[in-house]
mmCIF file of C-alpha atoms in Angstrom:
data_model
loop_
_atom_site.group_PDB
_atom_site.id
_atom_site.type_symbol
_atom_site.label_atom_id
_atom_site.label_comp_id
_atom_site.label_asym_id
_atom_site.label_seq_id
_atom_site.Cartn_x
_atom_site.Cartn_y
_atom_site.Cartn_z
ATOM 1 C CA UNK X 1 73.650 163.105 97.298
ATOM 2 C CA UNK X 2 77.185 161.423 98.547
ATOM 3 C CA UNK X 3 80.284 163.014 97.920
ATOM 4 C CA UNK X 4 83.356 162.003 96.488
ATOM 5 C CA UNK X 5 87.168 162.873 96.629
ATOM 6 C CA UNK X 6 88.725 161.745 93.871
ATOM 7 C CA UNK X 7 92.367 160.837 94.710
ATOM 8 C CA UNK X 8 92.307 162.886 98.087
ATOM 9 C CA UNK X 9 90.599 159.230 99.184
ATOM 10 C CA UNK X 10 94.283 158.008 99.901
ATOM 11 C CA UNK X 11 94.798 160.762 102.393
ATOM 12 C CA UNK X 12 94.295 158.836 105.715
ATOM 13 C CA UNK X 13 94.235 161.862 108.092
ATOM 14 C CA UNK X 14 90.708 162.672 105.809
ATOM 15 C CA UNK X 15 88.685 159.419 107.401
ATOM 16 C CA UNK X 16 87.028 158.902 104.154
ATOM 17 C CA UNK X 17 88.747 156.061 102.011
ATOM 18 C CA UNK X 18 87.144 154.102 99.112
ATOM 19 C CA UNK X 19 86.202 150.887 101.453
ATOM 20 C CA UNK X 20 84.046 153.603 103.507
ATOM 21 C CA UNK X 21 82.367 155.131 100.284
ATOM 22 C CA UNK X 22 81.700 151.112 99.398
ATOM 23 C CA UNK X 23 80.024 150.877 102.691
ATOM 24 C CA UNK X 24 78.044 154.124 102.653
ATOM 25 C CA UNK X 25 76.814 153.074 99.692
ATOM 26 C CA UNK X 26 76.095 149.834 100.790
ATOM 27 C CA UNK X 27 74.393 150.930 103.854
ATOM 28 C CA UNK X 28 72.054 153.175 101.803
ATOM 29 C CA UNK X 29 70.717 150.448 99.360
ATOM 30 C CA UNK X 30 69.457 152.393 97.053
ATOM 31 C CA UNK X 31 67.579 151.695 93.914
ATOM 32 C CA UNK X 32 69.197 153.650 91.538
ATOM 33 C CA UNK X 33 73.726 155.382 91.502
ATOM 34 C CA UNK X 34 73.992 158.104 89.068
ATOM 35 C CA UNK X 35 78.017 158.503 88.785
ATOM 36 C CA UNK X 36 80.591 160.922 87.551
ATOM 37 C CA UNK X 37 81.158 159.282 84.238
ATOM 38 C CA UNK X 38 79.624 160.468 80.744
ATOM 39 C CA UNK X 39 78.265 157.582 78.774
ATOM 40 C CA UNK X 40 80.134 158.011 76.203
ATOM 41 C CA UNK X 41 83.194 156.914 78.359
ATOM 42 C CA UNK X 42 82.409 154.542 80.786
ATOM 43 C CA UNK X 43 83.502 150.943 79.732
ATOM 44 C CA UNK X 44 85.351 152.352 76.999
ATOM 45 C CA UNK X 45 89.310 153.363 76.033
ATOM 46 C CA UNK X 46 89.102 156.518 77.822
ATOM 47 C CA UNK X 47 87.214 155.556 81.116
ATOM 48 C CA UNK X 48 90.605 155.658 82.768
ATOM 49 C CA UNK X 49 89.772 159.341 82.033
ATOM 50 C CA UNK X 50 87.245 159.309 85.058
ATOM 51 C CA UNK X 51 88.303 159.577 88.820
ATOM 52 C CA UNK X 52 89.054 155.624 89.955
ATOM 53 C CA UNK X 53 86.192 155.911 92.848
ATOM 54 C CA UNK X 54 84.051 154.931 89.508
ATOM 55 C CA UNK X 55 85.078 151.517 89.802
ATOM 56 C CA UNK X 56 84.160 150.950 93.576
ATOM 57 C CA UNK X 57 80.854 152.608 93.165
ATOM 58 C CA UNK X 58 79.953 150.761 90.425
ATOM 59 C CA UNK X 59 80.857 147.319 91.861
ATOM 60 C CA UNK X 60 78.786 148.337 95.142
ATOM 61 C CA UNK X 61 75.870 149.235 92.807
ATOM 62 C CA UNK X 62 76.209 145.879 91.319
ATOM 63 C CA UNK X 63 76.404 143.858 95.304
ATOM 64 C CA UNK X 64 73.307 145.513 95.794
ATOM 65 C CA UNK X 65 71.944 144.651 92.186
ATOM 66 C CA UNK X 66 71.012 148.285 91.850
ATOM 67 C CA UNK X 67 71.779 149.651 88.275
ATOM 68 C CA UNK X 68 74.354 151.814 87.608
ATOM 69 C CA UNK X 69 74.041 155.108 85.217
ATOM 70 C CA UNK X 70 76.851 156.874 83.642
ATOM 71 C CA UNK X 71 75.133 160.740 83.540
ATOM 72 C CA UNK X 72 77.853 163.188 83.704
ATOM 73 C CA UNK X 73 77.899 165.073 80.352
ATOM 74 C CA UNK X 74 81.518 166.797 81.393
ATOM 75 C CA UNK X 75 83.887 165.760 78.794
ATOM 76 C CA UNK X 76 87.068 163.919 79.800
ATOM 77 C CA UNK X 77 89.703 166.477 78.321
ATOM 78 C CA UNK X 78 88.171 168.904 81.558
ATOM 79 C CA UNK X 79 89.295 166.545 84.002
ATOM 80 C CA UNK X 80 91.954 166.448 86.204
ATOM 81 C CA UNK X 81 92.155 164.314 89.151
ATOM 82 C CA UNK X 82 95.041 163.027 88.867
ATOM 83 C CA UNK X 83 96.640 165.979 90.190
ATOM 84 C CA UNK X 84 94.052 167.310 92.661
ATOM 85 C CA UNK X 85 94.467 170.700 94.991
ATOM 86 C CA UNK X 86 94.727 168.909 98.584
ATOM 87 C CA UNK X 87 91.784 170.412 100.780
ATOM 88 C CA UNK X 88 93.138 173.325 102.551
ATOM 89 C CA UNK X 89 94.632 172.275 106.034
ATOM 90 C CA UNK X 90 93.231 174.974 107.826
ATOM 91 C CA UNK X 91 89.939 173.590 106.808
ATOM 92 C CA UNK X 92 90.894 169.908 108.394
ATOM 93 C CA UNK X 93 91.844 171.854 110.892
ATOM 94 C CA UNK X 94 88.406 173.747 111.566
ATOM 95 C CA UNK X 95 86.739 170.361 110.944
ATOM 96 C CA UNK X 96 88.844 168.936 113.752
ATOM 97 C CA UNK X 97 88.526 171.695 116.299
ATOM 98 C CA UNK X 98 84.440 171.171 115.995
ATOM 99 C CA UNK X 99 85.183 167.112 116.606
ATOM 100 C CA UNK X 100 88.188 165.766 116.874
ATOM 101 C CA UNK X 101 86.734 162.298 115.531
ATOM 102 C CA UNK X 102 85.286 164.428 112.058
ATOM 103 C CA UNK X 103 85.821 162.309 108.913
ATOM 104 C CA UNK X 104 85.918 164.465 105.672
ATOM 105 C CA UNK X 105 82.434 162.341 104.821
ATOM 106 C CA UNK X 106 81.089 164.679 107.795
ATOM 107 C CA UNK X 107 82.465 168.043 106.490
ATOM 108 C CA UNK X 108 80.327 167.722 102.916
ATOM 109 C CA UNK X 109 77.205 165.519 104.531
ATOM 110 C CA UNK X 110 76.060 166.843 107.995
ATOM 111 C CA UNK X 111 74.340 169.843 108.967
ATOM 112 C CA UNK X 112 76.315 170.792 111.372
ATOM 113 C CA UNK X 113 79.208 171.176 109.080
ATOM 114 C CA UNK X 114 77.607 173.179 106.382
ATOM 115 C CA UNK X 115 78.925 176.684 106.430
ATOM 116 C CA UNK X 116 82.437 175.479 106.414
ATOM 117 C CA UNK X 117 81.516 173.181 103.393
ATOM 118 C CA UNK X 118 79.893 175.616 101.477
ATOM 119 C CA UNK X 119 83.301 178.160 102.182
ATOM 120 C CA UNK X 120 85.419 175.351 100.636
ATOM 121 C CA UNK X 121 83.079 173.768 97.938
ATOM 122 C CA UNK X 122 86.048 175.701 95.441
ATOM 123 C CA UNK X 123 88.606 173.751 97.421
ATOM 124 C CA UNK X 124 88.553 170.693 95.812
ATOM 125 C CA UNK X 125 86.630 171.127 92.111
ATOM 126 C CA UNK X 126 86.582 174.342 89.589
ATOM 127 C CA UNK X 127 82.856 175.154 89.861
ATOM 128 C CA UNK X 128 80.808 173.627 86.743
ATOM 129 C CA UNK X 129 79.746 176.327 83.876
ATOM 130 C CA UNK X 130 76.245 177.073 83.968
ATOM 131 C CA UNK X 131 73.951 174.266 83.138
ATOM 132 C CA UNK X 132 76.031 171.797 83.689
ATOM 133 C CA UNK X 133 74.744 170.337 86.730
ATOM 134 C CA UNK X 134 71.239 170.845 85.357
ATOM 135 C CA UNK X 135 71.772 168.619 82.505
ATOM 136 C CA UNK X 136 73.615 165.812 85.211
ATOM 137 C CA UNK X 137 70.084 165.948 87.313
ATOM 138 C CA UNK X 138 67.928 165.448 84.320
ATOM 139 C CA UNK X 139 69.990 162.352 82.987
ATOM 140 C CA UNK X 140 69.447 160.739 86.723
ATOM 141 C CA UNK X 141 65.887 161.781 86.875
ATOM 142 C CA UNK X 142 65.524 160.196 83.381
ATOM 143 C CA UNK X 143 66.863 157.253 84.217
ATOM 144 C CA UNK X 144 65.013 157.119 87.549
ATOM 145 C CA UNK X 145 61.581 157.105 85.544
ATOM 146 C CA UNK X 146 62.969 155.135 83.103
ATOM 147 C CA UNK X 147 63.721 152.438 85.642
ATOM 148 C CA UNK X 148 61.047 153.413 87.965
ATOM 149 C CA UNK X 149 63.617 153.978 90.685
ATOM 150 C CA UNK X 150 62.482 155.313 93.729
ATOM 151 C CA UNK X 151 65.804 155.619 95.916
ATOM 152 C CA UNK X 152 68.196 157.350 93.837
ATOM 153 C CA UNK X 153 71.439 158.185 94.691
ATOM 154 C CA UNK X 154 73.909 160.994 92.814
ATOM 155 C CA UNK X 155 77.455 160.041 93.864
ATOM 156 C CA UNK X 156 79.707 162.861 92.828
ATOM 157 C CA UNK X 157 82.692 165.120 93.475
ATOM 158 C CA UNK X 158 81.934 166.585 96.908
ATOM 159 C CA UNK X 159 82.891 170.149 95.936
ATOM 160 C CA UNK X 160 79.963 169.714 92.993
ATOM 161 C CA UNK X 161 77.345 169.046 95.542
ATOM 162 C CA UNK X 162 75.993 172.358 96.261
ATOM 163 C CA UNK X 163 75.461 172.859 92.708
ATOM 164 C CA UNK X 164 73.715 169.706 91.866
ATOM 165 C CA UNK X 165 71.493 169.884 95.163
ATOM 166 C CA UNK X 166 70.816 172.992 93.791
ATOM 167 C CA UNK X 167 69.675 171.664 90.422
ATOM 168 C CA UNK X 168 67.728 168.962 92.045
ATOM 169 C CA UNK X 169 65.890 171.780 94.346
ATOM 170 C CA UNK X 170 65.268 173.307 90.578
ATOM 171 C CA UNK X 171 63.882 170.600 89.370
ATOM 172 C CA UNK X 172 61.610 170.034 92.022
ATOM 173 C CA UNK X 173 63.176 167.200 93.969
ATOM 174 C CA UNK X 174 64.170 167.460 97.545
ATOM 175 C CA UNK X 175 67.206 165.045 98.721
ATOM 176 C CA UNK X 176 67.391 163.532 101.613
ATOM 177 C CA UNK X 177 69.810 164.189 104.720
ATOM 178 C CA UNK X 178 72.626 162.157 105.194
ATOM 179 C CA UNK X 179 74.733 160.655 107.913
ATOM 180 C CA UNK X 180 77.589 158.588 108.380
ATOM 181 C CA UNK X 181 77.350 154.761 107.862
ATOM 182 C CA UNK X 182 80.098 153.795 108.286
ATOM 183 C CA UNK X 183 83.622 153.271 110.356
ATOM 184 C CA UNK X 184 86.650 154.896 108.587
ATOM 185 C CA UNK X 185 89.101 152.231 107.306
ATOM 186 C CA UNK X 186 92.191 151.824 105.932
ATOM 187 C CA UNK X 187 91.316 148.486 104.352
ATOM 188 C CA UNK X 188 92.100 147.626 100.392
ATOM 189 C CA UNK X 189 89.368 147.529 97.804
ATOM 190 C CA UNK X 190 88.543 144.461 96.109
ATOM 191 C CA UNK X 191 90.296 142.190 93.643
ATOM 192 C CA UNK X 192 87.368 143.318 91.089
ATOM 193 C CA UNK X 193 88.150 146.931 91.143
ATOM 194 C CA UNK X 194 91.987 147.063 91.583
ATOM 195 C CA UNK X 195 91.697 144.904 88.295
ATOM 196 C CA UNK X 196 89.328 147.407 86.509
ATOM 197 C CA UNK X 197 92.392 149.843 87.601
ATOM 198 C CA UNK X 198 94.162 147.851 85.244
ATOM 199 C CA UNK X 199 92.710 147.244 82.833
ATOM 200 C CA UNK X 200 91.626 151.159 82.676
ATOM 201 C CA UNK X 201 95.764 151.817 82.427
ATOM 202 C CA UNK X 202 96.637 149.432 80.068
ATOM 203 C CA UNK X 203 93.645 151.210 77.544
ATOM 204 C CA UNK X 204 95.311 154.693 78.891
ATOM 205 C CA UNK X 205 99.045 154.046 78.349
ATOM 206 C CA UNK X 206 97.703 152.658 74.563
ATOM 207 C CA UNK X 207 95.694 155.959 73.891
ATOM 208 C CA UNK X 208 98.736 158.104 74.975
ATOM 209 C CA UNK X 209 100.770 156.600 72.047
ATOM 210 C CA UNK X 210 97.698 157.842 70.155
ATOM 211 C CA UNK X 211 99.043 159.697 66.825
ATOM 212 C CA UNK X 212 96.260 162.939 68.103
ATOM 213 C CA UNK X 213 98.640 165.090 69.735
ATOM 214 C CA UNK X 214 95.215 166.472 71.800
ATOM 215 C CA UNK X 215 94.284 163.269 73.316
ATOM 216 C CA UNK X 216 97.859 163.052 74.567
ATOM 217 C CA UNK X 217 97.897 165.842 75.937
ATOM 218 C CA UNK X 218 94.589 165.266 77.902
ATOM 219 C CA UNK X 219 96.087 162.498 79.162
ATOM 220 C CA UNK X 220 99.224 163.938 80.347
ATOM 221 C CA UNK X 221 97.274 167.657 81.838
ATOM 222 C CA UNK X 222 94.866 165.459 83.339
ATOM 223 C CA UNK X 223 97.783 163.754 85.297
ATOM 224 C CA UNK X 224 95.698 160.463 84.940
ATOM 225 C CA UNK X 225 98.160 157.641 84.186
ATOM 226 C CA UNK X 226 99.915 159.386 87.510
ATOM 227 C CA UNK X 227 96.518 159.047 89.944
ATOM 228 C CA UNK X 228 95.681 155.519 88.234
ATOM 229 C CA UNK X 229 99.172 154.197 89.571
ATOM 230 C CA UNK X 230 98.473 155.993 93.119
ATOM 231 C CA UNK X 231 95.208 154.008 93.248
ATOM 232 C CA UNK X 232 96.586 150.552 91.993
ATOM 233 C CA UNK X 233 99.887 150.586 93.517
ATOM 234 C CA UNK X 234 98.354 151.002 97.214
ATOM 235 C CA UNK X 235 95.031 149.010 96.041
ATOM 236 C CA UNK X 236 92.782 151.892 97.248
ATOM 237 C CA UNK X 237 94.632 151.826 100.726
ATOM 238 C CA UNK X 238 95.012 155.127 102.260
ATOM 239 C CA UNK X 239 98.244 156.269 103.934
ATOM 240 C CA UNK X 240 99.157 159.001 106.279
ATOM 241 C CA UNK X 241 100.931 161.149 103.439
ATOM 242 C CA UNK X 242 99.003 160.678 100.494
ATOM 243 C CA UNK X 243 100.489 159.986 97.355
#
């Protein structure tokens, strides 16, 4: 189960940017990436609709030549990354004071971090209604069978994690512990996803000129034409005062 950040993977003083989700991905080769994006979105007019660390987890899943499955069953119109509550700096703080080298990766991954995690899971995501995350683990499991995946790996909003390692415990599935793979960077992404970013705002700014006055105003509550522009503008690069 690896956790995401949505846009707060600009913030450099978190130690967790998109190049170091590529690599923890990378470094855990699985089989199988179940990702935050409903089916019915991904690849289509409104996947700009979907936090931007979609992209870079999907083109990792594809390096590895591991398939990637859209299973969130959220719709888009509850979204809103693009203008994200920063995690609490008291809690960076707390993070810090237990080691001073603590990436944000470390906060929502290792053991020795999880009481503090599980006091700010609400930090960073509204908690799912009920069911939700039970309906997210059977799509993955699904497709795991389906594929006859043995190493599958959920990569989704860090503050949803407790729930959905709760579903999986539900279900009967046990994930595995995980540590840090890699370095924190402050590198770009690649050409491949900053032009997915594009491409994903050209189909945006076109659907908010949409004659349904509810899809524009998804579009504008969500704040996502704002956090697309974050991510292409800097190319994924985080900076010391995040957009």
């Amino acid at each position: 189960m690896l956790g995401t950040l949505h846009r707060a993977h600009l913030d450099a003083s978190l130690r967790y940017s998109l190049v170091d989700l590529r690599a923890q991905i990378l470094a855990l080769a699985p089989d199988l990436v179940c990702g935050e994006v409903a089916p019915d979105e991904w690849d289509r007019d409104l996947e700009g609709g979907t936090s931007p660390e979609s992209a870079v987890v999907f083109e990792a899943a594809r390096t590895l030549g591991a398939p990637f499955e859209p299973v969130d069953v959220g719709a888009a119109r509850d979204r809103s990354w693009g203008r994200p509550r920063p995690l609490a700096p008291e809690a960076l703080q707390a993070l810090r004071r237990q080691d001073p080298g603590a990436s944000a990766f470390d906060l929502w991954h290792l053991a020795r971090f999880s009481s503090l995690a599980r006091e700010l899971e609400s930090s960073l995501h509204e908690p799912w209604p009920d069911g939700r995350a039970e309906q997210v683990v059977a799509q993955c499991l699904a497709a795991a069978n389906r594929l006859s995946a043995r190493r599958v790996l959920f990569v989704f909003g860090a503050g949803h994690k407790g729930q959905l390692e709760a579903a999986l415990n539900k279900a009967g599935v046990q994930g595995l512990p995980m540590e840090r793979r890699f370095r924190p960077s402050k590198d770009p992404v690649s050409g491949p996803v900053v032009a997915r970013w594009k491409r994903n705002e050209d189909r945006l700014r076109r659907a908010a000129q949409d004659p349904d006055p509810q899809l524009r105003r998804r579009i504008e509550a969500g704040g996502w034409l704002e956090g697309l522009h974050a991510f292409i503008a800097s190319e994924g690069r985080p900076s010391e005062l995040a957009p």
